[in-house]
Coordinates of C-alpha atoms in Angstrom, one line a residue:
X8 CA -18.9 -48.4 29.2
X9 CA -17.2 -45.5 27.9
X10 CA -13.0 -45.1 28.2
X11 CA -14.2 -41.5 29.8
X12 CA -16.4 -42.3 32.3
X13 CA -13.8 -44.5 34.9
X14 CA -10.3 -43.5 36.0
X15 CA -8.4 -46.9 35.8
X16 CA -7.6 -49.3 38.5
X17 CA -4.9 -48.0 41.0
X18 CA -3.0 -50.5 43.1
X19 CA -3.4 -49.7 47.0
X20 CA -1.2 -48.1 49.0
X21 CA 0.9 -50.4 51.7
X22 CA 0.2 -48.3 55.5
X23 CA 3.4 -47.6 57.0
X24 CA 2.3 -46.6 60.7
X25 CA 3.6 -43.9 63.0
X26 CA 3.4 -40.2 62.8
X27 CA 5.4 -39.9 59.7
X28 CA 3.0 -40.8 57.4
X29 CA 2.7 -42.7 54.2
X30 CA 6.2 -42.6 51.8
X31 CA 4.6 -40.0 48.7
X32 CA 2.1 -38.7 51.2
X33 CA -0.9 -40.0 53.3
X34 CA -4.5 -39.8 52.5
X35 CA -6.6 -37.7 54.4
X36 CA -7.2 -39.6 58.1
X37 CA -3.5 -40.1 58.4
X38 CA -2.2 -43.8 58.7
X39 CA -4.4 -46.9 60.0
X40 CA -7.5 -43.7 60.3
X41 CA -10.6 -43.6 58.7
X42 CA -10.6 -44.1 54.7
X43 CA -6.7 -45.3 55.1
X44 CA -5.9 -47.8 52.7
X45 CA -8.8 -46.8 50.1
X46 CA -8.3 -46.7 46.2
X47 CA -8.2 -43.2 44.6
X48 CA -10.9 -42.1 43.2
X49 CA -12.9 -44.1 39.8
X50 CA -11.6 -47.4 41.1
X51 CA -13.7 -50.3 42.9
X52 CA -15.2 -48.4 46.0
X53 CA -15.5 -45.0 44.6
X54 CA -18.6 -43.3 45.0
X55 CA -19.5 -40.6 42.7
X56 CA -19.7 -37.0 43.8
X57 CA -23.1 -35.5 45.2
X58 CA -25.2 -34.0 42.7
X59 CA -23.3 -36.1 39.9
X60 CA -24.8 -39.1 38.3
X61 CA -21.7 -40.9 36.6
X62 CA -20.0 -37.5 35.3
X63 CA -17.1 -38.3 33.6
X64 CA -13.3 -37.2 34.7
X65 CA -12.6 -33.6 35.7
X66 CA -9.9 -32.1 33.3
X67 CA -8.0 -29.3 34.2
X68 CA -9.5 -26.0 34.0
X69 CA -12.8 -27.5 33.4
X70 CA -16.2 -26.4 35.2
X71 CA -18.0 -28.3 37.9
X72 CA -21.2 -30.3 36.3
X73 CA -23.4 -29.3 39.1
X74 CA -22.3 -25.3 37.9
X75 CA -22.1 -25.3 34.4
X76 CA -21.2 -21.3 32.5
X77 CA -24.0 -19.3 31.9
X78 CA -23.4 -16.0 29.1
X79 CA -24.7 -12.8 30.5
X80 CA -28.3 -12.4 29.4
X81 CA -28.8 -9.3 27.3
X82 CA -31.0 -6.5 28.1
X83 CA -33.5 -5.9 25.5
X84 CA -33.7 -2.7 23.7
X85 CA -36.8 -1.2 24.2
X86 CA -39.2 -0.9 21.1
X87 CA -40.1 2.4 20.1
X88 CA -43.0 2.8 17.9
X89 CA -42.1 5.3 15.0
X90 CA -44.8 5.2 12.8
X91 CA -47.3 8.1 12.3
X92 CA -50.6 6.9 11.0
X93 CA -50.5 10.9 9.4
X94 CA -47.0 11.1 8.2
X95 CA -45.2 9.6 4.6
X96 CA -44.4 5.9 3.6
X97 CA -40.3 5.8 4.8
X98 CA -39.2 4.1 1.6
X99 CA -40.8 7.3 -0.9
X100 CA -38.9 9.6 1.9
X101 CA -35.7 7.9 1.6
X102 CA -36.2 7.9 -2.1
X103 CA -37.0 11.2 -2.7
X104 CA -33.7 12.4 -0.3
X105 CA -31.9 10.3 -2.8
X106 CA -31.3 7.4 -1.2
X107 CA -32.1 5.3 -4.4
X108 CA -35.7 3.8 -6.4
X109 CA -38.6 2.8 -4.6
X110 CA -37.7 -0.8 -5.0
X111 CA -33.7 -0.3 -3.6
X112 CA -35.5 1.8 -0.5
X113 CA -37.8 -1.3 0.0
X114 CA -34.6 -3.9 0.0
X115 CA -32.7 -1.5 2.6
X116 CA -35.7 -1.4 5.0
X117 CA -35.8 -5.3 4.6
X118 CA -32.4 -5.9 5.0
X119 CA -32.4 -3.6 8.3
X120 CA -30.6 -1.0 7.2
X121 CA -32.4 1.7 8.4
X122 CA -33.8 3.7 11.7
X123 CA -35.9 5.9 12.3
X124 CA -35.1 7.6 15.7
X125 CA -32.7 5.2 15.8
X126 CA -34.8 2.7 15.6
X127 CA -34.5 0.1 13.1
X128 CA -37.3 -0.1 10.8
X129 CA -37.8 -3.7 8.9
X130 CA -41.9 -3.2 7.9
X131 CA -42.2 -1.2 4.8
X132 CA -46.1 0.0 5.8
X133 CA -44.1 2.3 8.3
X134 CA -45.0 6.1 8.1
X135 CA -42.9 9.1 9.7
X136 CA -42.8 12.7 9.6
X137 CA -40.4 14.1 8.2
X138 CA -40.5 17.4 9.7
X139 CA -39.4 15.9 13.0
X140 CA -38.0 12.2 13.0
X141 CA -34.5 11.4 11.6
X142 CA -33.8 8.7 9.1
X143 CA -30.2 7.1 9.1
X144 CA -29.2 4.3 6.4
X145 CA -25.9 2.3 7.1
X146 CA -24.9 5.0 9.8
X147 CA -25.4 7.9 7.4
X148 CA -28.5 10.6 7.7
X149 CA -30.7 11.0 5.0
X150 CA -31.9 14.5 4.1
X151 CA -36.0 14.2 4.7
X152 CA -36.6 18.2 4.0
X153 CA -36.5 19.5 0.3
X154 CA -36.8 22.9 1.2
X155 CA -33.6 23.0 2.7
X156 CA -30.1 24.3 0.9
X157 CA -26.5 23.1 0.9
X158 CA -24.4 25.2 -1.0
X159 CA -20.1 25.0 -1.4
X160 CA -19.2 28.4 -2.1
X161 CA -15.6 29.6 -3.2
X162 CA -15.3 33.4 -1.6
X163 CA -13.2 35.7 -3.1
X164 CA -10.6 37.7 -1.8
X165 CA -12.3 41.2 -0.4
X166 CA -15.8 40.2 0.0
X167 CA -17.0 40.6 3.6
X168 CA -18.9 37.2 5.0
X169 CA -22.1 39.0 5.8
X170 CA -25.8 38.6 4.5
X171 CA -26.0 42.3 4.1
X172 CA -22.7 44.9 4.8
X173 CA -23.9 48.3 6.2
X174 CA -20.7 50.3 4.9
X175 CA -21.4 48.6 1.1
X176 CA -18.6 47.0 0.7
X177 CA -18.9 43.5 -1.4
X178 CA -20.7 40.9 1.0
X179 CA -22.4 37.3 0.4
X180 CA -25.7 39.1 -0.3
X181 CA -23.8 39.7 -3.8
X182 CA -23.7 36.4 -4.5
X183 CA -26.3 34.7 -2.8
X184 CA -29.0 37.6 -1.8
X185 CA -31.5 36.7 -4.7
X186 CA -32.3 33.2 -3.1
X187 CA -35.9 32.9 -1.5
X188 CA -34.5 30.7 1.8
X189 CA -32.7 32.7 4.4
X190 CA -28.6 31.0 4.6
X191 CA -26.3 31.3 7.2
X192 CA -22.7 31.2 6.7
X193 CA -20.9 28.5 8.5
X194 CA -18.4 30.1 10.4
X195 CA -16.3 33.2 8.9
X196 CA -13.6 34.0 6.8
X197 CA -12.0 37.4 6.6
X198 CA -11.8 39.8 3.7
X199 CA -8.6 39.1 2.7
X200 CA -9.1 35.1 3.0
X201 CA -10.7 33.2 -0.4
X202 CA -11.7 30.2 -0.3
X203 CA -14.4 27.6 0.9
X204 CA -17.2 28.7 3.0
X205 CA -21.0 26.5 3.5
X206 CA -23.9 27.6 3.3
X207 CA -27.2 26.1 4.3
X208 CA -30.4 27.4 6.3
X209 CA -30.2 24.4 8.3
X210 CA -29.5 26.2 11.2
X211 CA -29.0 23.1 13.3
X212 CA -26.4 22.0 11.1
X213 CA -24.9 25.0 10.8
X214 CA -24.0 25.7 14.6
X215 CA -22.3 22.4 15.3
X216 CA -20.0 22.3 12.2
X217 CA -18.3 25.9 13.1
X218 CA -18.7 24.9 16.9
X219 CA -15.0 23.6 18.5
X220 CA -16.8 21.3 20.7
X221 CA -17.8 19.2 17.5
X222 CA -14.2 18.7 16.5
X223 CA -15.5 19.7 12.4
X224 CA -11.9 19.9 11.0
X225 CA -10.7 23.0 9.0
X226 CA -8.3 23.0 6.6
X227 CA -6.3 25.8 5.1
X228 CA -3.1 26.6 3.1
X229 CA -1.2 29.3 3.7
X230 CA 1.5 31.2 2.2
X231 CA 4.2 32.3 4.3
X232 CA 7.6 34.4 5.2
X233 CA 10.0 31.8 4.7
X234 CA 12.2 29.9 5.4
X235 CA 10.4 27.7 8.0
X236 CA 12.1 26.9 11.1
X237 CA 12.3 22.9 12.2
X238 CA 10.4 23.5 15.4
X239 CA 7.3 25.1 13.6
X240 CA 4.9 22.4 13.3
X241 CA 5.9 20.7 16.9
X242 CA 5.1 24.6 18.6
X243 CA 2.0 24.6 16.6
X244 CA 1.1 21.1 17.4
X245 CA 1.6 21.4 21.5
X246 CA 0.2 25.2 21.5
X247 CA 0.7 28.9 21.4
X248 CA -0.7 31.7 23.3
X249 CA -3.0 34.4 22.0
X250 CA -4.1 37.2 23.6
X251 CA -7.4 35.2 24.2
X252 CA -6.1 32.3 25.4
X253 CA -3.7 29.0 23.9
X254 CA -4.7 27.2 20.8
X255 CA -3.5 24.3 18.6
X256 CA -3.6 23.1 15.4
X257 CA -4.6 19.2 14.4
X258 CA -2.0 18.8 12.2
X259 CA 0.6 21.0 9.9
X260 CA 3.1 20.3 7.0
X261 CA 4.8 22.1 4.4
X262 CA 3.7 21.9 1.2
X263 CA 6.0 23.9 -1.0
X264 CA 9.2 26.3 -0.2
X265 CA 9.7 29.3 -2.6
X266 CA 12.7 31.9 -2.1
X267 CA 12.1 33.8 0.8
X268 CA 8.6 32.0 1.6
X269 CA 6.6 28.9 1.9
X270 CA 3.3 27.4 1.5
X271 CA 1.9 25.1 4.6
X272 CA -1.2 23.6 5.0
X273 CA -2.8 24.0 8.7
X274 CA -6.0 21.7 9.9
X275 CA -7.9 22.7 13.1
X276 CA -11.1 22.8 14.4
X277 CA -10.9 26.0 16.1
X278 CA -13.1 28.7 14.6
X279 CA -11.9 32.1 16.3
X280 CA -11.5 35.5 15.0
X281 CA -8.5 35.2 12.4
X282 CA -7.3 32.4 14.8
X283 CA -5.0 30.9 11.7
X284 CA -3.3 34.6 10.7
X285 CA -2.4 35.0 14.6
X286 CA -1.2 31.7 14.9
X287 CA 1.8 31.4 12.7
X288 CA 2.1 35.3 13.3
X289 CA 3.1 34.1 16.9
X290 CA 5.8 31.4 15.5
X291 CA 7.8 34.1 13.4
X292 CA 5.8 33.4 10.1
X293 CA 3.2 36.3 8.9
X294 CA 0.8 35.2 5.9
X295 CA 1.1 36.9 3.4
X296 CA -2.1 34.6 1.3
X297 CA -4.7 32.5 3.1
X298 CA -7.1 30.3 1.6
X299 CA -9.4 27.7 3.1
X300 CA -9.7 24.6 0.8
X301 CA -11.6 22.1 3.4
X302 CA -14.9 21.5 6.0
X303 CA -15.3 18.9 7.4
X304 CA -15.6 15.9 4.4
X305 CA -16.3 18.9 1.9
X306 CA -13.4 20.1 -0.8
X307 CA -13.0 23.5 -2.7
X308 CA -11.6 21.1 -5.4
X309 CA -12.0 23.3 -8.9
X310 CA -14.7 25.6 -8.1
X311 CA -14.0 28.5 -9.4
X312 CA -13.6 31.9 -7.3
X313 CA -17.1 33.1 -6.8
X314 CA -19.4 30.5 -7.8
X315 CA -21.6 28.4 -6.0
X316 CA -22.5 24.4 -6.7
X317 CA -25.2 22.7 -4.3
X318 CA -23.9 19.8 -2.4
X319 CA -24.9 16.4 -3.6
X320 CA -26.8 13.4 -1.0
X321 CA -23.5 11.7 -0.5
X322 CA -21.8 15.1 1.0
X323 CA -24.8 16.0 3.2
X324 CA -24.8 13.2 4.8
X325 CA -21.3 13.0 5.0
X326 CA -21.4 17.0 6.9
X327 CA -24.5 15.4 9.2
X328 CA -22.0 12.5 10.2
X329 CA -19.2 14.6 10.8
X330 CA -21.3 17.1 13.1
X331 CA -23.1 13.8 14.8
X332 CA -26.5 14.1 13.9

């Protein structure tokens, strides 16, 4: 018989009588009572406990044998069937939004790497269309349409952000007006700002990264009337008031200080009317240059004032993630 399954032999306990009970306490039944006198439990007349058959010793902190721990069962996803018997194979899709070959498409899909609706796809017969279902890979959306355009353009200073400028002045149609697809500008930036602005006719897109409720971050450098007081970036960072209501930035520093003036870069997501001009206007500091330099995961970097490059697959889908699509 196994050491575990017996407590060792205890010697009985001698029954003093009276109501004081036994020296080191009684049993239960109190002295010369019922079950007075009887060994504790595992020795000669023990029984074992109902609904046990021979357990072994109780440790502390242990669970009853008659109720051992159950884990939470899981509910089940439910299974949504993505496959269009009319659409396109998923791994030429994925390969053809630049995802990688055929073959590296096929070893994603096996792997479980990818949804579709966010549904994850392991059967490479699976067709989709691409025109309304979403593909994701490792988290990140995979561009399905080839007819639509992601552009990083660097504006200059004194070009208007319009499409088309009824007064003629120099507009985005100068630059980008001989395009057959129809782009929107995400968000604005004012004449006298240069710098990055997107744009796509992805209208979808589009909306969420200029839209504050998004959180798309902003970031801008700005040259300043210096010198810049200690308290700047804690007012900017707890709020100022505008005339249309309080605003604050994500995050400020300085960058560079200059006789008489500094530089500062300022990261928001707000996307009002001149919203960065009015802001350290309203801490003591006019601008006297603006430019924007970030969107989201997208950099100006070294392109050069007034040209255009097409974003690559890695930046789409890094703008798609940051807009949470």
């Amino acid at each position: 018989m196994s050491e575990y399954s017996r407590s060792p032999r205890q010697p009985r306990k001698k029954s003093t009588g009276g109501s004081g009970g036994a020296p080191g306490g009684a049993r239960r039944g109190g002295p010369g009572g019922k079950g007075a006198g009887r060994p504790v439990a595992g020795g000669k007349h023990a029984k074992p406990a109902r609904g046990t058959k021979g357990a072994g010793p109780r440790f502390a902190g242990s669970t009853k044998a008659s109720q051992p721990t159950r884990l939470p069962e899981r509910q089940a996803r439910p299974e949504i069937d993505v496959h269009d018997p009319d659409g396109v194979r998923l791994q030429k899709l994925m390969a053809a939004g630049g995802v990688g070959s055929r073959r590296v498409c096929e070893n994603l899909i096996e792997q479980g790497r990818v949804e579709v609706d966010g549904q994850v796809v392991t059967e490479l017969g699976v067709r989709i269309n691409p025109q309304t279902q979403t593909v994701h890979v490792d988290g990140v959306r995979v561009n399905l349409d080839e007819d639509r355009v992601y552009l990083a353009f660097n504006k200059p200073k004194g070009v208007v952000t319009t499409m088309h400028d009824e007064l003629g002045r120099v507009s985005l149609e100068d630059y980008v007006g001989n395009r057959e697809q129809r782009l929107f500008h995400v968000g604005r930036l004012d004449a006298d700002t240069e710098g990055l602005l997107l744009l796509t006719n992805d209208g979808d897109l589009a909306h969420r990264l200029q839209h504050p409720a998004y959180g798309v971050l902003k970031t801008y450098v700005a040259t300043i009337r210096g010198p810049v007081q200690r308290d700047v970036g804690k007012r900017l960072r707890e709020g100022v008031e505008l005339e249309d209501g309080p605003v604050s930035v994500d995050s400020f520093r300085i960058v560079d200080h200059q006789p008489g003036k500094a530089m500062v870069e300022v990261v928001l997501h707000e996307g009002r009317k001149h919203v960065v001009r009015r802001m350290l206007d309203a801490v003591g500091h006019p601008v006297v240059e603006l430019v924007r330099t970030e969107v989201g995961p997208i950099r100006l970097a070294d392109l050069k004032s007034g040209r255009t490059r097409r974003l690559n697959k890695a930046e789409i889908g890094a703008l798609y993630k940051a807009a949470g699509l």
